[in-house]
Every structure is written in structure tokens, then in C-alpha cells.
Amino acid sequence: MKQIKDILERYWNCETALEEEKALRAQFLNGAAPEEVKNAQAAFLLQDRLAKEKADPTFIRKAMKAAITSDEQKQRNKISFSQILKVAASVLILISLGIGIQTYYRQAQFMEALFPETFTDPEDALQQTRIALDKVSSSFSRVQGILDIISPEQVADTLHSAIQDHSK
Amino acid sequence: MKPDKKFINTILPITDKMFRLAASITGNKQDAEDVVQDTMLKVWQKREEWNAIVNFEGYCLRSVRNIALDKISLKDNQLESIPDFFDPPMESQTDPLEIEEQLEAIEKILSNLPEKQRTVFQLRDVEGLSYKEIEQIMNISEEQVKVNLFRVRQKIKKLLKS
């Protein structure tokens, strides 16, 4: 009896080892504790009651499954995001191509407006060019004829006087 | 062994302990379950580090405590600690209490303790862990473990003797 009283006192003072506390608890739970120390029984009864509380097994199963499958959900989210990126990149490429094609055709139309092609047949174009050059050549010949009669200096003096008269 | 099998085999035996610790800190079953769920997720996500863990049970219980503390601080838990010198009033100093009333009175004392004292009591007197294990779980010295435990036991002793 003295022994259990001593152990109990050391228990309250946190001087007991784990094994002593286990033995003490067992004595109180078995009803083997003497009357003198019976008032301490509630302390060990409560410890025993608290130690028997359990988590809901259904909840535990669900929680473990949720933890293990959490990675799969993460992977699924990652995959769908990368798929979105791929689709977005494809759309961007298509848009760029469209803009490029549109720009090319607009440029072509612009050039067409600036330099319209009036001849479809190259032979016709050559013939017309020869006629135009002949006209230019005959014009040069008439000028040369005039220069044979009047010297270039005289032409220049006449032009100079005309300009001076005009400016007055 | 596949990670998921190892996870199940290792954590399943200690889920009740995890739940009880979470409940002692948060004060209610729903929050305790949330804490256990969050802990399992955290432990699973860190499975690359399992091989480096010496005491897996201690590792899990430490995670439980940290997550539970975050939870109660977020909720601005009103379980404020009563100063150590406070003694719960007794209706009569001469009439002995029935066992159930004594149990209720002890539980009330425990629920009003600072978290460190509640946790030390839970880990030592309920779960039967050594001072060394408690030291590692709570990240406090063995001396601090004993000091906190001493305060709890003295309060219970005073209640029962009165």
C-alpha cells in the first residue's frame, strides 16, 4: 500500500517512468487500488476513456483515398492547361497566317492599281513600244533640223530675252 | 513497396492517435477530422522524404499538431487559457463528487488549459509516449515537457483531493 502511495505521489510530481505509470494505471482500472488513494481513480479512468476514442473508419478511408488521388487530379489539371496552351498557340499561328495572306493580297492589289497591265500579249506590247520610239525619234530629227538653221547659242539668247521681257 | 501501399500500412495504425490529438487541440470532432485529412494530404505529398524519416508516427503527430494550431488560430478560437492560479469553483468542499462528476470536472479543467499543457497531457497520459517522443513532436525541450505536464497533473490532483 505504501508503495502505491509513493508511486502515486511521484506520478503527480512527474517523477515516474512510463512503465511505472502504466502499472499504476492498471491498478486503478482493475479496482486494485487501496481506499486511501481511491480519489485518484477518476484521473486514470479519464485517461483510459480518452485513449479508447476512435476516428470514424469511413472518414479515415475517404481521407486516405482523397490524399492518394490528389496527385491524379493535379495531373489532370496540368494536362488540360497544357492542352489549352497548345490550342491557343495553334489559333495564334492561324491568325498570323491569315493576316499575312491578307497583307500580301492587299499589296498585290495596290501594285496593280499603280501599274495596271494594259497588254496581255507581249508581241502587242513590243509593237506599241516601237511606234512610240519612232515618234520620239522623228521629234528629235525636227529639232536637229532647226538647229542646223539656228545655232544653239542663238536659241539660248532668244529664250533669255523672252524670259526677261516676261518678268518685266 | 508502392507508395500508396506504404502510406496505408504506415498511417492506418496511427489514425486514431492523430484524431485524438487533433480533437484535444481543436476541441471538436469536425475540426479534428479536417486536421487529420489535411495531415494525410501533406504527408502523402511529401512521400519523397519518407525514407529520411526515422520516426514516422512522431512526424505525423507533429504535422497534426501544427495543422491543428493553424486551424485554431485561424478560427480565433476562444478557448483562452485560464491563468495557472485559477481554481475551478466547487459547489461544496465537504461533499465527495461521484466518479462521473469528477470525470466531467477534470475534462473541464483540461479544456481550459493552454494548448501546450493539453497536448503534453494527451501525448503522455493518454497516448503513453516518452518524454523524448513528445519533445520531438512539440519541438520543445524535455524540461519544458515535464514542466507543462507537472502543471496539468497538479491541477487534477488538487481537484480530486478537494
XYZ file of C-alpha atoms in Angstrom:
330
model
C 0.000 0.000 0.000
C 2.822 2.347 0.913
C 4.401 1.529 -2.397
C 1.409 2.557 -4.462
C 1.021 5.716 -2.410
C 4.650 6.618 -3.068
C 4.365 5.868 -6.750
C 1.200 7.960 -6.951
C 2.914 10.891 -5.255
C 5.847 10.626 -7.657
C 3.336 10.432 -10.500
C 1.773 13.768 -9.555
C 5.307 15.236 -9.453
C 6.214 13.805 -12.884
C 8.941 11.660 -11.402
C 7.695 8.296 -12.654
C 8.871 6.375 -15.693
C 6.479 5.278 -18.412
C 6.385 1.698 -17.170
C 5.525 2.789 -13.621
C 2.704 4.941 -14.912
C 1.344 2.035 -16.963
C 1.398 -0.224 -13.901
C -0.231 2.461 -11.742
C -2.976 2.978 -14.291
C -3.627 -0.753 -14.495
C -4.040 -0.988 -10.714
C -6.575 1.805 -10.593
C -8.544 0.464 -13.586
C -8.639 -3.050 -12.154
C -10.033 -1.748 -8.886
C -6.929 -2.936 -7.081
C -6.040 0.486 -5.693
C -6.422 0.849 -1.915
C -9.158 3.036 -0.451
C -6.725 5.668 0.743
C -5.815 6.612 -2.780
C -9.193 5.840 -4.408
C -9.824 9.542 -5.010
C -7.186 9.428 -7.767
C -9.136 6.803 -9.689
C -11.052 9.346 -11.814
C -7.783 10.645 -13.280
C -6.840 7.221 -14.650
C -10.396 6.392 -15.687
C -10.498 9.510 -17.816
C -7.148 8.687 -19.415
C -8.451 5.236 -20.287
C -11.695 6.650 -21.696
C -9.864 9.226 -23.824
C -7.449 6.569 -25.120
C -10.367 4.492 -26.396
C -11.803 7.249 -28.619
C -11.535 6.398 -32.281
C -11.877 8.242 -35.548
C -14.781 7.317 -37.821
C -13.398 4.497 -40.036
C -15.435 5.654 -43.056
C -13.969 9.111 -42.762
C -10.441 7.671 -42.464
C -10.889 5.589 -45.634
C -12.178 8.605 -47.569
C -9.403 10.849 -46.282
C -6.689 8.376 -47.279
C -8.185 7.880 -50.717
C -8.502 11.641 -51.197
C -4.838 12.106 -50.283
C -3.608 9.371 -52.637
C -5.746 10.528 -55.584
C -4.944 14.205 -55.063
C -1.969 13.861 -57.421
C -4.156 12.441 -60.215
C -6.413 15.469 -60.014
C -3.347 17.741 -60.150
C -2.104 15.895 -63.237
C -5.499 16.216 -64.895
C -5.483 19.955 -64.259
C -1.955 20.223 -65.628
C -2.829 18.245 -68.764
C -5.899 20.308 -69.569
C -3.903 23.512 -69.097
C -1.209 22.371 -71.486
C -3.866 21.360 -73.980
C -5.346 24.836 -73.728
C -1.919 26.293 -74.416
C -1.492 24.112 -77.494
C -4.880 25.144 -78.844
C -4.116 28.803 -78.142
C -0.763 28.510 -79.952
C -2.453 26.893 -82.969
C -5.064 29.652 -83.112
C -2.333 32.306 -82.947
C -0.459 30.675 -85.809
C -3.629 30.525 -87.919
C -4.422 34.167 -87.202
C -0.876 35.184 -88.130
C -1.115 33.244 -91.390
C -4.442 34.863 -92.161
C -3.072 38.334 -91.529
C -0.027 37.532 -93.662
C -2.111 36.299 -96.590
C -4.435 39.286 -96.353
C -1.474 41.701 -96.308
C 0.041 40.007 -99.391
C -3.146 40.310 -101.396
C -3.642 43.929 -100.395
C -0.110 44.729 -101.528
C -0.734 42.947 -104.813
C -3.908 44.983 -105.351
C -2.027 48.208 -104.559
C 0.704 47.416 -107.063
C -1.949 46.508 -109.631
C -3.569 49.903 -109.113
C -0.235 51.706 -109.527
C 0.971 49.762 -112.546
C -2.004 48.330 -114.361
C -1.116 45.970 -117.168
C -2.836 47.165 -120.439
C -1.412 44.411 -122.673
C -1.917 40.798 -122.221
C 0.097 39.811 -125.330
C 3.882 40.551 -125.199
C 4.047 40.919 -129.059
C 1.435 43.709 -128.944
C 3.392 45.452 -126.198
C 6.615 45.310 -128.291
C 4.866 46.684 -131.406
C 3.380 49.644 -129.499
C 6.776 50.384 -127.908
C 8.410 50.550 -131.384
C 5.722 53.015 -132.599
C 6.274 55.224 -129.561
C 10.057 55.220 -130.003
C 9.666 56.122 -133.725
C 7.586 59.144 -132.770
C 10.232 60.259 -130.282
C 12.948 59.757 -132.875
C 11.119 61.857 -135.519
C 10.644 64.634 -132.968
C 14.386 64.643 -132.318
C 15.039 64.845 -136.067
C 12.852 68.004 -136.479
C 14.706 69.641 -133.560
C 18.043 68.761 -135.217
C 16.755 70.362 -138.445
C 16.009 73.606 -136.647
C 19.431 73.553 -135.016
C 21.008 73.260 -138.449
C 19.489 76.713 -139.309
C 19.834 78.384 -135.952
C 22.786 77.804 -133.641
C 22.170 76.616 -130.088
C 23.656 79.936 -128.767
C 21.116 81.910 -130.727
C 18.319 79.694 -129.353
C 19.596 80.327 -125.815
C 19.785 84.187 -126.349
C 16.297 84.253 -127.797
C 14.952 82.276 -124.792
C 16.823 84.555 -122.323
C 15.342 87.753 -123.851
C 11.869 86.211 -123.836
C 12.170 85.392 -120.117
C 13.431 88.932 -119.287
C 10.574 90.545 -121.228
C 8.092 88.332 -119.433
C 9.449 89.178 -115.966
C 9.057 92.916 -116.641
C 6.639 -1.290 -51.907
C 4.391 1.088 -53.824
C 3.975 4.492 -52.120
C 0.238 4.176 -51.709
C 0.530 0.746 -50.039
C 3.282 2.023 -47.769
C 1.176 5.058 -46.964
C -1.814 2.931 -45.993
C 0.216 0.428 -43.980
C 2.087 3.089 -42.067
C -0.563 5.679 -41.413
C -3.602 3.489 -40.808
C -2.409 2.210 -37.405
C -1.948 5.749 -36.102
C -5.038 7.474 -37.474
C -6.885 7.160 -34.146
C -3.969 8.714 -32.323
C -3.872 11.519 -34.895
C -7.585 12.097 -34.498
C -7.424 12.170 -30.698
C -4.564 14.647 -30.705
C -6.359 16.872 -33.219
C -9.534 16.729 -31.114
C -7.681 17.644 -27.921
C -6.233 20.737 -29.617
C -9.206 21.907 -31.683
C -11.867 20.959 -29.166
C -14.334 19.448 -31.636
C -14.745 16.399 -33.852
C -15.378 18.202 -37.158
C -12.245 20.301 -36.920
C -10.293 17.262 -35.798
C -11.350 15.376 -38.933
C -10.373 18.333 -41.114
C -6.979 18.393 -39.453
C -6.464 14.668 -39.971
C -7.446 14.966 -43.632
C -5.078 17.875 -44.200
C -2.307 15.992 -42.438
C -2.760 12.922 -44.602
C -2.608 15.048 -47.725
C 0.509 16.809 -46.528
C 2.237 13.553 -45.590
C 1.312 11.984 -48.938
C 2.633 14.988 -50.876
C 5.947 14.683 -49.079
C 6.376 10.990 -49.847
C 9.767 11.670 -51.442
C 11.036 12.402 -47.918
C 9.654 9.282 -46.227
C 12.916 7.383 -46.432
C 14.630 10.101 -44.432
C 12.076 9.970 -41.614
C 13.221 7.982 -38.596
C 10.036 8.178 -36.540
C 7.050 8.255 -38.878
C 4.488 8.334 -36.076
C 6.203 11.322 -34.499
C 6.381 13.011 -37.895
C 2.637 12.569 -38.440
C 1.698 13.690 -34.933
C 3.888 16.748 -35.300
C 2.113 17.603 -38.551
C -1.246 17.103 -36.845
C -0.304 19.497 -34.086
C 0.995 22.165 -36.468
C -2.060 21.987 -38.689
C -4.390 21.980 -35.679
C -2.665 25.045 -34.265
C -3.057 26.836 -37.585
C -6.705 25.904 -37.608
C -7.457 27.226 -34.151
C -5.519 30.415 -34.730
C -7.446 30.973 -37.977
C -10.732 30.414 -36.218
C -9.641 32.752 -33.428
C -10.518 30.028 -31.034
C -11.970 31.345 -27.810
C -10.547 28.539 -25.699
C -8.304 31.007 -23.972
C -6.155 29.615 -21.263
C -7.090 30.262 -17.709
C -4.174 31.507 -15.661
C -2.437 28.829 -13.670
C -3.578 30.197 -10.342
C -7.255 29.790 -11.262
C -9.104 27.041 -9.414
C -12.485 25.973 -10.723
C -15.099 26.654 -8.019
C -16.515 23.628 -6.220
C -20.088 23.545 -5.012
C -19.123 22.039 -1.718
C -15.735 21.293 -0.316
C -17.096 18.628 2.065
C -19.340 16.528 -0.284
C -17.471 13.927 -2.316
C -18.182 14.004 -6.091
C -19.426 10.950 -7.938
C -16.963 9.453 -10.431
C -18.803 10.850 -13.474
C -18.890 14.313 -11.970
C -15.191 14.036 -11.253
C -14.554 12.993 -14.828
C -16.544 15.966 -16.091
C -14.698 18.308 -13.773
C -11.312 17.027 -14.979
C -12.402 17.364 -18.625
C -13.479 20.904 -17.955
C -10.082 21.715 -16.464
C -8.354 20.149 -19.468
C -10.456 22.075 -21.969
C -9.456 25.337 -20.319
C -5.749 24.648 -20.283
C -3.227 26.304 -22.598
C -2.677 24.223 -25.718
C 0.832 23.118 -24.684
C -0.423 21.654 -21.400
C -3.380 19.950 -23.105
C -1.110 18.446 -25.727
C 1.514 17.239 -23.281
C -1.205 15.576 -21.171
C -2.704 13.973 -24.291
C 0.617 12.623 -25.558
C 1.890 11.368 -22.191
C -1.090 10.325 -20.116
C -3.444 9.263 -22.901
C -1.133 8.052 -25.670
C 1.714 6.879 -23.405
C 4.573 8.479 -25.332
C 8.020 9.046 -23.859
C 9.348 12.489 -22.994
C 11.782 12.181 -25.896
C 8.991 11.492 -28.378
C 6.905 14.358 -27.017
C 9.936 16.642 -27.239
C 10.274 15.877 -30.957
C 6.580 16.231 -31.706
C 6.196 19.537 -29.911
C 9.640 20.901 -30.681
C 10.217 21.859 -27.033
C 12.823 20.635 -24.580
C 12.271 17.656 -22.312
C 12.360 20.053 -19.376
C 9.531 22.090 -20.859
C 7.560 18.895 -21.455
C 7.902 17.988 -17.765
C 7.037 21.498 -16.593
C 3.839 21.550 -18.609
C 2.886 18.031 -17.533
C 3.575 18.882 -13.906
C 1.173 21.830 -14.053
C -1.612 19.666 -15.513
C -1.193 16.844 -13.020
C -1.059 19.217 -10.063
C -4.340 20.837 -11.140
C -6.010 17.423 -11.437
C -4.565 16.301 -8.096
C -5.863 19.457 -6.393
C -9.319 18.947 -7.872
C -9.529 15.310 -6.795
C -8.205 15.904 -3.302
C -10.754 18.607 -2.701
